Structure formats: C-alpha cells, structure tokens
JSON list of C-alpha atoms and ligand atoms in Angstrom, two decimals:
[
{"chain": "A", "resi": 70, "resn": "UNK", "atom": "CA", "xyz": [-136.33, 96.49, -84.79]},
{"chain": "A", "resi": 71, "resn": "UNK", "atom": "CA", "xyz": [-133.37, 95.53, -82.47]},
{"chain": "A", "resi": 72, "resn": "UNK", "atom": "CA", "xyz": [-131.59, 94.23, -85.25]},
{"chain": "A", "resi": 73, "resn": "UNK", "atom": "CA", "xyz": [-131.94, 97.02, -87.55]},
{"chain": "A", "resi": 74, "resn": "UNK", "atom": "CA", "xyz": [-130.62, 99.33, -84.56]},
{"chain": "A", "resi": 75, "resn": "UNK", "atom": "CA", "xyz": [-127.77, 97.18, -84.30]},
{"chain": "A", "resi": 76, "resn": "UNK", "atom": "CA", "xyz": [-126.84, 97.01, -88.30]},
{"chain": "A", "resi": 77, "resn": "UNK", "atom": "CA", "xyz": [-127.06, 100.83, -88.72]},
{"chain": "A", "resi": 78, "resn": "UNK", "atom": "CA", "xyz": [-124.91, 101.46, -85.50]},
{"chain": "A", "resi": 79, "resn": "UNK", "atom": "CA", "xyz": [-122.06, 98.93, -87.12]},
{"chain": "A", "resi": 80, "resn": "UNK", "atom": "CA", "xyz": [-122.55, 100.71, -90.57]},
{"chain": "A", "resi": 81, "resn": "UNK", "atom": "CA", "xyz": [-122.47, 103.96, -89.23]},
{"chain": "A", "resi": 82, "resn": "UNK", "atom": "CA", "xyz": [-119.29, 103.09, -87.51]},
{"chain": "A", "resi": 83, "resn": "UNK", "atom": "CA", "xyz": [-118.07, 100.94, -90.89]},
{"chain": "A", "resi": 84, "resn": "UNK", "atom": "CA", "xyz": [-118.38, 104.22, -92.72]},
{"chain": "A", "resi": 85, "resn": "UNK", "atom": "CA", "xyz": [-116.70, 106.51, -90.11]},
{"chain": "A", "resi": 86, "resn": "UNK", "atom": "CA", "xyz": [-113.48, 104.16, -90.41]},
{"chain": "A", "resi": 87, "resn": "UNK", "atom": "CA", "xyz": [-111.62, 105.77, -92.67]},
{"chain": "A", "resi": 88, "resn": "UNK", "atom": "CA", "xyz": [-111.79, 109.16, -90.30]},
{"chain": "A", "resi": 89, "resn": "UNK", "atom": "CA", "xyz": [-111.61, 107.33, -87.67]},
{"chain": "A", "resi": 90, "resn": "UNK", "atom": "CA", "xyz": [-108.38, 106.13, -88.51]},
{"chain": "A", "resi": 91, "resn": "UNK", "atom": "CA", "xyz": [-106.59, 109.12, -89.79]},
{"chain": "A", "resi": 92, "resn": "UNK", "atom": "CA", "xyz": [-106.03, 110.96, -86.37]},
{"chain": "A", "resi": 93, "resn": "UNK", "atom": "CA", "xyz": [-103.87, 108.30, -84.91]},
{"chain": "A", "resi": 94, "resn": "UNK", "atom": "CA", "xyz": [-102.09, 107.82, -87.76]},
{"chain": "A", "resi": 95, "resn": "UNK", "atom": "CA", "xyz": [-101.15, 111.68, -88.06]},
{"chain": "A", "resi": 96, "resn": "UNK", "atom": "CA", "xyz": [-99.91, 110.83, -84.29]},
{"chain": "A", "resi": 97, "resn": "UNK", "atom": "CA", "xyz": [-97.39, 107.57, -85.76]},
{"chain": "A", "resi": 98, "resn": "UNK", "atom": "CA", "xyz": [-96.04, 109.86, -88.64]},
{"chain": "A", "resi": 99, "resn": "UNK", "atom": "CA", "xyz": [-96.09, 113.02, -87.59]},
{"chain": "A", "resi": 100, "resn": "UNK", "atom": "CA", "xyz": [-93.04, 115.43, -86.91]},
{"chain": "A", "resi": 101, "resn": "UNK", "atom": "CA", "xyz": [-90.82, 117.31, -88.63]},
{"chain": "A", "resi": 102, "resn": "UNK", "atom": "CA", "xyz": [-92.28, 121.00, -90.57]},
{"chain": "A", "resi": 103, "resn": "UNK", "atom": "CA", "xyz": [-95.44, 122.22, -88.87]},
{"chain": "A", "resi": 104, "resn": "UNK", "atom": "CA", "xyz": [-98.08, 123.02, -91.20]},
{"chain": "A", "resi": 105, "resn": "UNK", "atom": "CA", "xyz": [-97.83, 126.51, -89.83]},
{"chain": "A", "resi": 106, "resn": "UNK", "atom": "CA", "xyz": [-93.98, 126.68, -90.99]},
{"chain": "A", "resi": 107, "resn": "UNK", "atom": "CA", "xyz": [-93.43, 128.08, -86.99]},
{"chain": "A", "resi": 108, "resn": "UNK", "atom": "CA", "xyz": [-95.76, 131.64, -87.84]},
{"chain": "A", "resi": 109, "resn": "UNK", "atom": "CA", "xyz": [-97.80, 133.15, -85.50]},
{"chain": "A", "resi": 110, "resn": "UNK", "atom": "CA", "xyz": [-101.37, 134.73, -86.09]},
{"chain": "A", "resi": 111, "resn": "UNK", "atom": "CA", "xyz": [-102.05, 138.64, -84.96]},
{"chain": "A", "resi": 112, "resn": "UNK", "atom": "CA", "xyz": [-103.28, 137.34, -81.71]},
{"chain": "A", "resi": 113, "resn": "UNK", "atom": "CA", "xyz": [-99.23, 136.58, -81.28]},
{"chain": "A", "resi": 114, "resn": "UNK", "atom": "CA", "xyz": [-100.45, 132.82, -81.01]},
{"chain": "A", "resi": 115, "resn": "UNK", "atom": "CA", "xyz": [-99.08, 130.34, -83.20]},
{"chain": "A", "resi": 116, "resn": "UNK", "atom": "CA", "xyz": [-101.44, 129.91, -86.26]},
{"chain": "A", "resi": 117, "resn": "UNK", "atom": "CA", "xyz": [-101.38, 126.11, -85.84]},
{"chain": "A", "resi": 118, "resn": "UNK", "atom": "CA", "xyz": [-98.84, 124.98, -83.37]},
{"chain": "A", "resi": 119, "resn": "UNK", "atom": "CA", "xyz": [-96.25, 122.47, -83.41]},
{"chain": "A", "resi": 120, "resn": "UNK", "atom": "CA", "xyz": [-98.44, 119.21, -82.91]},
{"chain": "A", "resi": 121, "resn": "UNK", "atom": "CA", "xyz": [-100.01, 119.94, -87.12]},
{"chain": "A", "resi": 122, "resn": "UNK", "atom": "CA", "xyz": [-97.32, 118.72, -89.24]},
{"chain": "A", "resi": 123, "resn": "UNK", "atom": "CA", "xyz": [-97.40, 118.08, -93.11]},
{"chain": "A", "resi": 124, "resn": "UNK", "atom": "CA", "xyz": [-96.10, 114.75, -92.44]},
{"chain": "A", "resi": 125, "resn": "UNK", "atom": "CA", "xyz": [-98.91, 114.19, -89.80]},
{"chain": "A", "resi": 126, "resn": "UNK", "atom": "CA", "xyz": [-101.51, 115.04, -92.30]},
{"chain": "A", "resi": 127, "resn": "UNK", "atom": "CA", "xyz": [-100.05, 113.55, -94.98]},
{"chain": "A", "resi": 128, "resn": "UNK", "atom": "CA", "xyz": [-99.90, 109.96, -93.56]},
{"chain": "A", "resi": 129, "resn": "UNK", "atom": "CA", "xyz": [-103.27, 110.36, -91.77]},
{"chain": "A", "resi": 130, "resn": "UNK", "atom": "CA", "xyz": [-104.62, 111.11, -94.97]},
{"chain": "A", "resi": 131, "resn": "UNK", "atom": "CA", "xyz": [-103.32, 108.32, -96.87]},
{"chain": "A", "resi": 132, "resn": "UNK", "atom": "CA", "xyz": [-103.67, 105.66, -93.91]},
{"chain": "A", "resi": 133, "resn": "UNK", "atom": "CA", "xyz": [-107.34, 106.72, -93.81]},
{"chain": "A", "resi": 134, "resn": "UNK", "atom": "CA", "xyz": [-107.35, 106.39, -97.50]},
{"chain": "A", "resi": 135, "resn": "UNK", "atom": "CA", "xyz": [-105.81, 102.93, -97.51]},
{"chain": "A", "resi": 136, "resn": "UNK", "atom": "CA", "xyz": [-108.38, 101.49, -94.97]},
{"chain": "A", "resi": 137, "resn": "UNK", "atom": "CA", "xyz": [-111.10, 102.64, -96.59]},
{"chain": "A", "resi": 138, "resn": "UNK", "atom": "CA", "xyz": [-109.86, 100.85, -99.67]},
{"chain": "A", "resi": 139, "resn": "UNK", "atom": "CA", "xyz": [-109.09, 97.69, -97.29]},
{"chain": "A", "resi": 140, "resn": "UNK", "atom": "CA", "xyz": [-112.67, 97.85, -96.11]},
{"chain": "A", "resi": 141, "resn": "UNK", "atom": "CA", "xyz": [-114.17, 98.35, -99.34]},
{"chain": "A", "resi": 142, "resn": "UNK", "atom": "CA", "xyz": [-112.37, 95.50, -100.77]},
{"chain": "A", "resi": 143, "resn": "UNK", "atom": "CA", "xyz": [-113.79, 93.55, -97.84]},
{"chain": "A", "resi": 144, "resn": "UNK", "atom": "CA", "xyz": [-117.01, 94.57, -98.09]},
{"chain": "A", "resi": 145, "resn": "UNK", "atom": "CA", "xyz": [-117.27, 93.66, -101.56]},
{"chain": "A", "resi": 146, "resn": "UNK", "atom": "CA", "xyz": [-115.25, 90.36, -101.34]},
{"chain": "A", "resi": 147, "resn": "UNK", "atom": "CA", "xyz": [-118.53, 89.12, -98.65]},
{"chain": "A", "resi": 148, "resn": "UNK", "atom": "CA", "xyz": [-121.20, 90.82, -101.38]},
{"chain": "A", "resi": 149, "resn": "UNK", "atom": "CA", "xyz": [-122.58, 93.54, -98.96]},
{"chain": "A", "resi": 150, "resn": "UNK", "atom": "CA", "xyz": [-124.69, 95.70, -100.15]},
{"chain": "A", "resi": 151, "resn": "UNK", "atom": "CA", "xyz": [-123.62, 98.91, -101.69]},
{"chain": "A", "resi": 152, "resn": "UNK", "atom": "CA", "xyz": [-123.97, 100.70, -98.50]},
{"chain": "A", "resi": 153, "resn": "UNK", "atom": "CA", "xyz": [-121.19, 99.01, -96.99]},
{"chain": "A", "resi": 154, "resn": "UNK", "atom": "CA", "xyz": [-118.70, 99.41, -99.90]},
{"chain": "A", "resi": 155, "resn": "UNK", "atom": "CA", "xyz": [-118.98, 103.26, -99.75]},
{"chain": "A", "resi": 156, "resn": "UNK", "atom": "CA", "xyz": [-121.36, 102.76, -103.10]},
{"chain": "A", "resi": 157, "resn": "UNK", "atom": "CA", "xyz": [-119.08, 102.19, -106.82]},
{"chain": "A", "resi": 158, "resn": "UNK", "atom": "CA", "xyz": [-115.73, 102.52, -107.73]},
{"chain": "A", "resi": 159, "resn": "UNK", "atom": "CA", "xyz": [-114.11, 104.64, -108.15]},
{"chain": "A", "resi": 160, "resn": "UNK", "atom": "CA", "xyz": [-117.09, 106.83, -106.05]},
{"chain": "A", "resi": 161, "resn": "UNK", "atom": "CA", "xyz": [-115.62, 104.74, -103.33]},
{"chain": "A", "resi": 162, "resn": "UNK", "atom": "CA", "xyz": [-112.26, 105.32, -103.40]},
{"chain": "A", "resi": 163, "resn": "UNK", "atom": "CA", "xyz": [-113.34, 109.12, -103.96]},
{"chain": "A", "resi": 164, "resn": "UNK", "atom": "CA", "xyz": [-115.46, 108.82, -100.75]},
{"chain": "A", "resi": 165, "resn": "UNK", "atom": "CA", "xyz": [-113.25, 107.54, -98.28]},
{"chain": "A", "resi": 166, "resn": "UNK", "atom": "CA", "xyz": [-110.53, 109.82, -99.56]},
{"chain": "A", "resi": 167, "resn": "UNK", "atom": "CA", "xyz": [-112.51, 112.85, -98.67]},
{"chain": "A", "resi": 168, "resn": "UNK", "atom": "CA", "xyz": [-113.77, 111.41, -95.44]},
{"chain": "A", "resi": 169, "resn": "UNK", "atom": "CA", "xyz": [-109.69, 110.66, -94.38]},
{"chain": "A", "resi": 170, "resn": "UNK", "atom": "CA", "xyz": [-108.85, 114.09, -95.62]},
{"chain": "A", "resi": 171, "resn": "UNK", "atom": "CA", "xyz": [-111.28, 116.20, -94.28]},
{"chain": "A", "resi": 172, "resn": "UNK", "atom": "CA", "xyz": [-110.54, 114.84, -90.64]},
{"chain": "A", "resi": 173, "resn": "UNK", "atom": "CA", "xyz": [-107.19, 116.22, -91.12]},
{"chain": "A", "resi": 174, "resn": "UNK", "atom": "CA", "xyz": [-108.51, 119.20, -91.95]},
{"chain": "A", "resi": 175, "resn": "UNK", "atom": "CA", "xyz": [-110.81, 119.50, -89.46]},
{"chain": "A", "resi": 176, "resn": "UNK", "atom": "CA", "xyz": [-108.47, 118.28, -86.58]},
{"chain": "A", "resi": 177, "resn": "UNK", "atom": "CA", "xyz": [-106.06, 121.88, -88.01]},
{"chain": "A", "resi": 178, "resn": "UNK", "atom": "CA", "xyz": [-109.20, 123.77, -88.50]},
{"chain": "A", "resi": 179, "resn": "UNK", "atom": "CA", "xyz": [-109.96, 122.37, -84.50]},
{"chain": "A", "resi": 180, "resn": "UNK", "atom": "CA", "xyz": [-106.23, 123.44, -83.29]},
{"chain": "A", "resi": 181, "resn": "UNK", "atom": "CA", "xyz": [-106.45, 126.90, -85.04]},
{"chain": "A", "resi": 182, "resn": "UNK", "atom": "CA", "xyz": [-109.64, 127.53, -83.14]},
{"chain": "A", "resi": 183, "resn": "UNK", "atom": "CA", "xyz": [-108.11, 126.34, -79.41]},
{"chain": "A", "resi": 184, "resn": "UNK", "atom": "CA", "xyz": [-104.68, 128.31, -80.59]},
{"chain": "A", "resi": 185, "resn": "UNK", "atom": "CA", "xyz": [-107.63, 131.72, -81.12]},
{"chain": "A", "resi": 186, "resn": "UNK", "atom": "CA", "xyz": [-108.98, 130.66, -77.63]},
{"chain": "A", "resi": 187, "resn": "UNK", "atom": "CA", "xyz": [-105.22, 131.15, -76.18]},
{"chain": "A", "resi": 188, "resn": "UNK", "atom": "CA", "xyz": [-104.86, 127.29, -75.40]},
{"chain": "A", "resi": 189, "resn": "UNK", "atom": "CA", "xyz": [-101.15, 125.64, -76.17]},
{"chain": "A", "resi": 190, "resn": "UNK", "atom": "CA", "xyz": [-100.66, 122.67, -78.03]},
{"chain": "A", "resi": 191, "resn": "UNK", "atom": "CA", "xyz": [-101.99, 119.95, -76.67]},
{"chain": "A", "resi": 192, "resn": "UNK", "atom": "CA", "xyz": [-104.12, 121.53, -73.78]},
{"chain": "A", "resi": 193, "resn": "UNK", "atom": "CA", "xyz": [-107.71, 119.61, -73.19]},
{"chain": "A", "resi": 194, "resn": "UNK", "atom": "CA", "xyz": [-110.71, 121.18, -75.11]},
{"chain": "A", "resi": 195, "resn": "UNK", "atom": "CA", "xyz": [-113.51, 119.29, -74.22]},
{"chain": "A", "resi": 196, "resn": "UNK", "atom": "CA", "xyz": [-116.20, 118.81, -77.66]},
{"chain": "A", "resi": 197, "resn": "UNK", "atom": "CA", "xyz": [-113.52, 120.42, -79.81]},
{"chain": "A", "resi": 198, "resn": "UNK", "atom": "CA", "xyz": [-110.74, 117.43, -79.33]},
{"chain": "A", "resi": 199, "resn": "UNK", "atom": "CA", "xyz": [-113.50, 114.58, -79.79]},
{"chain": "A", "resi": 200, "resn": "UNK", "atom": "CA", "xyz": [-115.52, 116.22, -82.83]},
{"chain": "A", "resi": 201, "resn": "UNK", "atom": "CA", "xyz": [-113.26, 118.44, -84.86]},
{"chain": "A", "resi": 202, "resn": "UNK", "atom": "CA", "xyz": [-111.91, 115.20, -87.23]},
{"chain": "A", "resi": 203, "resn": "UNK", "atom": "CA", "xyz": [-115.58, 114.14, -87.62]},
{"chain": "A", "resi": 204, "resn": "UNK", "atom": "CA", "xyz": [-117.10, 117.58, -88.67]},
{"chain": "A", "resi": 205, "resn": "UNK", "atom": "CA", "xyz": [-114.40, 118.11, -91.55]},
{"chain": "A", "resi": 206, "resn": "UNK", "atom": "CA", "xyz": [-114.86, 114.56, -92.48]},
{"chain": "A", "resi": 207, "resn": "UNK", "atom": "CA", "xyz": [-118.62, 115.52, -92.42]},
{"chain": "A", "resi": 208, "resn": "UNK", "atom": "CA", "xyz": [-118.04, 118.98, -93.80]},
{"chain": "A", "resi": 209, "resn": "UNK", "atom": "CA", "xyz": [-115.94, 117.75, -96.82]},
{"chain": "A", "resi": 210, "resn": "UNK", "atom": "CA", "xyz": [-118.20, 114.82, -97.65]},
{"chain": "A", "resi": 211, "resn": "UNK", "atom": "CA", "xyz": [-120.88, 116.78, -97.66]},
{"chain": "A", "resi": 212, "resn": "UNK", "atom": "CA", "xyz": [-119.34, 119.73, -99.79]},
{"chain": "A", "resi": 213, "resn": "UNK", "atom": "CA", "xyz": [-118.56, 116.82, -102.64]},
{"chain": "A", "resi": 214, "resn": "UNK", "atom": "CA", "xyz": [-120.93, 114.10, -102.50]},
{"chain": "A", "resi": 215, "resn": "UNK", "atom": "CA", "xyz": [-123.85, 115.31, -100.32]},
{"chain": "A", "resi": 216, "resn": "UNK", "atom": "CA", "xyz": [-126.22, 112.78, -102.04]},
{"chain": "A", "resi": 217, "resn": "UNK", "atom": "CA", "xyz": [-124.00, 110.30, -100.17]},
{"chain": "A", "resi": 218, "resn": "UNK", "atom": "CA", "xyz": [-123.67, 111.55, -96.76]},
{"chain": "A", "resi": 219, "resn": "UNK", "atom": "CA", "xyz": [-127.83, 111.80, -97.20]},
{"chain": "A", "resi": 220, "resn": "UNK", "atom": "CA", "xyz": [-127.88, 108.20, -97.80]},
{"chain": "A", "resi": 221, "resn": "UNK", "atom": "CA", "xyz": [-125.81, 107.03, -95.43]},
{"chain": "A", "resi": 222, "resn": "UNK", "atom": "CA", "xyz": [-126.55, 108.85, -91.93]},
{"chain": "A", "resi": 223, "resn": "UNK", "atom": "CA", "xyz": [-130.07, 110.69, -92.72]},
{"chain": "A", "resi": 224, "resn": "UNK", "atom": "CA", "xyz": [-132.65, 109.27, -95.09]},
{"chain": "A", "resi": 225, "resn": "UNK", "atom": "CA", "xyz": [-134.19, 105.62, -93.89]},
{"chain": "A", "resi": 226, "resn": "UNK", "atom": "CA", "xyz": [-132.18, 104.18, -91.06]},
{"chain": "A", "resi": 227, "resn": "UNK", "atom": "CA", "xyz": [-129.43, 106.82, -91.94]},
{"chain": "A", "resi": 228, "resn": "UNK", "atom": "CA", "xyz": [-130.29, 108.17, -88.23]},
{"chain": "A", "resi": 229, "resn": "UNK", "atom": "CA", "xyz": [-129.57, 105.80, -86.14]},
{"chain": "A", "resi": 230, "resn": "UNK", "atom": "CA", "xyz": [-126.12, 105.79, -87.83]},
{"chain": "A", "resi": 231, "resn": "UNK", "atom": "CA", "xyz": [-125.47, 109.61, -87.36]},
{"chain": "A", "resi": 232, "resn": "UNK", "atom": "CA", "xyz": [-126.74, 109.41, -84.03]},
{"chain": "A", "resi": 233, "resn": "UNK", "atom": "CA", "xyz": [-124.77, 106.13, -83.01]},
{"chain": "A", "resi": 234, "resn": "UNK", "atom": "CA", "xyz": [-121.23, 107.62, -84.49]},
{"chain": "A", "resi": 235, "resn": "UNK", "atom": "CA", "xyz": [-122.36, 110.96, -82.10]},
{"chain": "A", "resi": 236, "resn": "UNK", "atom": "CA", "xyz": [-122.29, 108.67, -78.95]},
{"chain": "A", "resi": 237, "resn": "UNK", "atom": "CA", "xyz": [-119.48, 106.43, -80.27]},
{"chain": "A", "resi": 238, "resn": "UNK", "atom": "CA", "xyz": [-117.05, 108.95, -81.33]},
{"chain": "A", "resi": 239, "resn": "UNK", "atom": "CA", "xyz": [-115.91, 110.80, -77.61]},
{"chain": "A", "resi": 240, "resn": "UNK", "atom": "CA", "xyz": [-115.65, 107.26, -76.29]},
{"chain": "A", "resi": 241, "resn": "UNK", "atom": "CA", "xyz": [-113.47, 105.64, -79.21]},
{"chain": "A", "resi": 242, "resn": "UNK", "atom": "CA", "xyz": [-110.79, 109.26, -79.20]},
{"chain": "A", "resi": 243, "resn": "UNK", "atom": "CA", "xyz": [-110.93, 108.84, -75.29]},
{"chain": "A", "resi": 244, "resn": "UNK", "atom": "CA", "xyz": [-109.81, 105.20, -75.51]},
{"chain": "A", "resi": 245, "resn": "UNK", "atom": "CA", "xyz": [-107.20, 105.50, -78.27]},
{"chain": "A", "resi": 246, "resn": "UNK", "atom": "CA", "xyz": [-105.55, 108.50, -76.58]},
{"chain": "A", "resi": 247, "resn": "UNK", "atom": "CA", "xyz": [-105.27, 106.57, -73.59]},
{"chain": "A", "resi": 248, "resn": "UNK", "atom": "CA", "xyz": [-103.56, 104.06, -75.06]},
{"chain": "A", "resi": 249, "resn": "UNK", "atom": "CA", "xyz": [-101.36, 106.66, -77.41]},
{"chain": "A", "resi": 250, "resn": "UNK", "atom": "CA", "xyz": [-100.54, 108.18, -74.33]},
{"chain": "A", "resi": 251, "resn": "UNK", "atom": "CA", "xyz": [-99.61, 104.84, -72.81]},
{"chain": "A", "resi": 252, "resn": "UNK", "atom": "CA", "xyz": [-97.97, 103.32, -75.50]},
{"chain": "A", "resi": 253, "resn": "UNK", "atom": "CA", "xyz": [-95.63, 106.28, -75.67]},
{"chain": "A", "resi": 254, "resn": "UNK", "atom": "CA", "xyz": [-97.03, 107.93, -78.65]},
{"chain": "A", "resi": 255, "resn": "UNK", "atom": "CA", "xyz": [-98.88, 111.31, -77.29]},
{"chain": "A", "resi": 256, "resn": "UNK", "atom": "CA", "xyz": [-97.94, 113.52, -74.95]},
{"chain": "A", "resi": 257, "resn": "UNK", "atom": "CA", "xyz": [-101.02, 113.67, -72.69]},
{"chain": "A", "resi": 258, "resn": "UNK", "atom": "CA", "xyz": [-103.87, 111.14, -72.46]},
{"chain": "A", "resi": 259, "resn": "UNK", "atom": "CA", "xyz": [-106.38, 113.29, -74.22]},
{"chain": "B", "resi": 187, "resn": "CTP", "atom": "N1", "xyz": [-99.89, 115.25, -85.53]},
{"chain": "B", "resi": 187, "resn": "CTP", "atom": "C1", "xyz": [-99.13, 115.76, -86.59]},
{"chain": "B", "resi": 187, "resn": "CTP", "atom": "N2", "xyz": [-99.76, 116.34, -87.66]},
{"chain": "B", "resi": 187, "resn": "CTP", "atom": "C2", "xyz": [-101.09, 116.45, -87.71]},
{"chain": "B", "resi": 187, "resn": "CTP", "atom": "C3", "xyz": [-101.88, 115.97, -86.64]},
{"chain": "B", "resi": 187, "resn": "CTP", "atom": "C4", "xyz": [-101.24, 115.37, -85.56]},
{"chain": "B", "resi": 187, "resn": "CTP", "atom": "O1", "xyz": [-97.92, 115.66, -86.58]},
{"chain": "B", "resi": 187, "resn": "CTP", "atom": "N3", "xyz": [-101.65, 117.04, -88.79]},
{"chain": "B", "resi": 187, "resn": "CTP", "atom": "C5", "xyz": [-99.18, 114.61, -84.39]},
{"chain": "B", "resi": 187, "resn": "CTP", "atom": "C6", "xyz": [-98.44, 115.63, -83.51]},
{"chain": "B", "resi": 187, "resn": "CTP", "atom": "O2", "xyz": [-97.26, 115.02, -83.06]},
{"chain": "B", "resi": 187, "resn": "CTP", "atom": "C7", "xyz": [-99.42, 115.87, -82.36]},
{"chain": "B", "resi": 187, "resn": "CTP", "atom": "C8", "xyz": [-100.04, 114.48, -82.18]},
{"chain": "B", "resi": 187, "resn": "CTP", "atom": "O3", "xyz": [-100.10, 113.96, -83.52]},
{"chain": "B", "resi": 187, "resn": "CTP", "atom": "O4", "xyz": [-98.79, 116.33, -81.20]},
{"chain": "B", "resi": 187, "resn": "CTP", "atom": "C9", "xyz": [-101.38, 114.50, -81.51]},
{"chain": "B", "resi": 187, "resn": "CTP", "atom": "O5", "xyz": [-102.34, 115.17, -82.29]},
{"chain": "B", "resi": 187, "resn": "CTP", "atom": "P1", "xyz": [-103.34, 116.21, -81.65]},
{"chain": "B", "resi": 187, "resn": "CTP", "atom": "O6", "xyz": [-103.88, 115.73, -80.36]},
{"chain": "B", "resi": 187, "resn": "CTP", "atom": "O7", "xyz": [-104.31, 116.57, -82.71]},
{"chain": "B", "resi": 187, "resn": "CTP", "atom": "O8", "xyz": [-102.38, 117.47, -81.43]},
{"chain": "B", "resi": 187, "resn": "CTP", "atom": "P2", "xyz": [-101.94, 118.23, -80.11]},
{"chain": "B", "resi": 187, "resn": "CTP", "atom": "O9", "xyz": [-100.47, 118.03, -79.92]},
{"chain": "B", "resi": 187, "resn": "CTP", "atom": "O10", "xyz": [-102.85, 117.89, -79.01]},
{"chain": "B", "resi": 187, "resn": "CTP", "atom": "O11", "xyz": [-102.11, 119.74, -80.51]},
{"chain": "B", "resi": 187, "resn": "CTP", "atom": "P3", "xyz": [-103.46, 120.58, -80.56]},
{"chain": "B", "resi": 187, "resn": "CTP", "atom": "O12", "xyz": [-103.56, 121.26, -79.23]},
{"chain": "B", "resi": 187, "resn": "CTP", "atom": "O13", "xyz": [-103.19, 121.53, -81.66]},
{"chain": "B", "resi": 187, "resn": "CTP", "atom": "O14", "xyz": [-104.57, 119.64, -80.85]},
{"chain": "B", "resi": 188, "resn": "MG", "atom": "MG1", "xyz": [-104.77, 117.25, -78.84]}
]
C-alpha cells in the first residue's frame, strides 16, 4: 500500500512537470510587450499588468513543451508504462503541450482576476498565486483530452496523484519564488 502511495505521488508530480515548469520560465524570458499592449479594463485597472508578457508566455509555453518531450523521451527510453510517457505519440507531445500552455493561461487568467480585485502587479494573493497555473493546465487538459486527465489523477490510484500535486504544488511555487527572488530573477519572494 505504502508503495503504491509513493508511485502515484511521483507520477502525479511526473505529469505536472511540464506546468510546473512553465511559470519560471515565463519569469527567465519574459519582458518586453505586455500581453495587455499597456490597456486598462473599465475598472481603470490594467487588464493584465506589466508582469504578462508575450515573450513570458511564449517561452513558458515552449520550455514546458520541451520538458515534457525530455521526460517523455525518458520515460520511454527506461520502458515505463504508458502512464509515465503521457500515453502515445504524438498524444504525448499533444498532452504536455496543452498542460505547458494552459498554465500560461491560467497564470493571465489568475493576474486579470487580482488586477479586478484592485491588487498591482505582483502583490501576494494567497490560493490564487499557487493554483492559477495548475487549474488552466487542468482546465485545458481537460477541455481536449478529458479521457486523459481521468486516467491519470481520478480513476484507480489517479487520487492519490490529484491529491498529492494539491499538497505539493503551494510548497514547490513557495520554494522556487524564493529562490527567483534570491537569485535576482523576481521582484518579491512570492
Ligand atoms: N512573466 C512574463 N510573462 C508571463 C508571465 C510571467 O513576462 N506571461 C514574468 C514577468 O516579468 C513577471 C514575472 O515573470 O513579473 C513573475 O510572474 P508572476 O509572479 O506571474 O507575475 P507578477 O509580476 O507577480 O504579476 P501578477 O501580479 O500579475 O501575478
Ligand atoms: Mg506574482
């Protein structure tokens, strides 16, 4: 029983890489044109803000993208099972490029939600910071391929995946921010 615990916690986390990656890679590229192109919403708060770029989405997206074909390749190269290799290619490739994309989205979907609640760019919001990546990841998954998002983090040990990534997650963006933030990289440790 322990052991099965511990292999769906590692899976769930195997198959959360490719979001997992693409916020601090939006932090290494980012700059230049805000997604947002400087407008403001009715509220007379910027739609977006400053800290959504295209560049920042752009390489998040394809940084995501590029692990998840690194740890596909790996996966297959050792003969896991099909769980670990995000299922077929293409389907694969398909998967993790959704799951890298839609955490871009969701991050923007999460700053034009604190810039509605009147908060500046980069001001702490507590659930929304740690969770907004994962729920568009989630979201857009599930849109395209629910079948797989069933698979992996619901039916059987699925569970114990979903559940382990909800514990993991705050504690993984906590500790990468920190060292963003100390490595120069973000303006505030959060
Ligand atoms: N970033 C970017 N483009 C994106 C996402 C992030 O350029 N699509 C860069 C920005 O430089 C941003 C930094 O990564 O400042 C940190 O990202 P995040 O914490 O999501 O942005 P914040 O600056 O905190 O702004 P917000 O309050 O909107 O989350
Ligand atoms: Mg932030």
């Amino acid at each position: 029983m322990l052991e099965v615990i511990f292999v769906s916690v590692i899976l769930g986390f195997w198959l959360t890489l490719p979001s997992y990656a693409a916020n601090p890679m939006a932090v290494l590229f980012g700059g230049g044109k805000p997604v947002d192109m400087g407008k403001n919403a009715r509220d007379g708060k910027r739609l977006l803000g400053d800290g959504k770029t295209w560049r920042g989405w752009a390489g998040g997206t394809i940084s995501g993208t590029t692990l998840g074909l690194i740890i596909i390749g790996l996966a297959s190269v050792v003969g896991a099972s099909q769980a670990w290799t995000f299922g077929q290619f293409p389907q694969s490739l398909f998967r993790v490029a959704l799951l890298a994309f839609g955490a871009m989205l969701g991050d923007m979907l999460g700053s034009y939600f604190k810039r509605r609640m009147g908060r500046e760019r980069g001001a702490k919001t507590p659930i929304l910071d740690q969770y907004d990546f994962l729920l568009g990841s989630w979201l857009l998954i599930c849109i395209f391929d629910m079948g797989w998002f069933l698979d992996s983090f619901v039916h059987g040990q699925g569970w114990i995946s979903f559940l382990s990534v909800i514990v993991i997650t705050p504690l993984l963006h906590r500790g990468v921010n920190v060292l963003g933030f100390r490595m120069g990289h973000k303006d505030v440790p959060w």
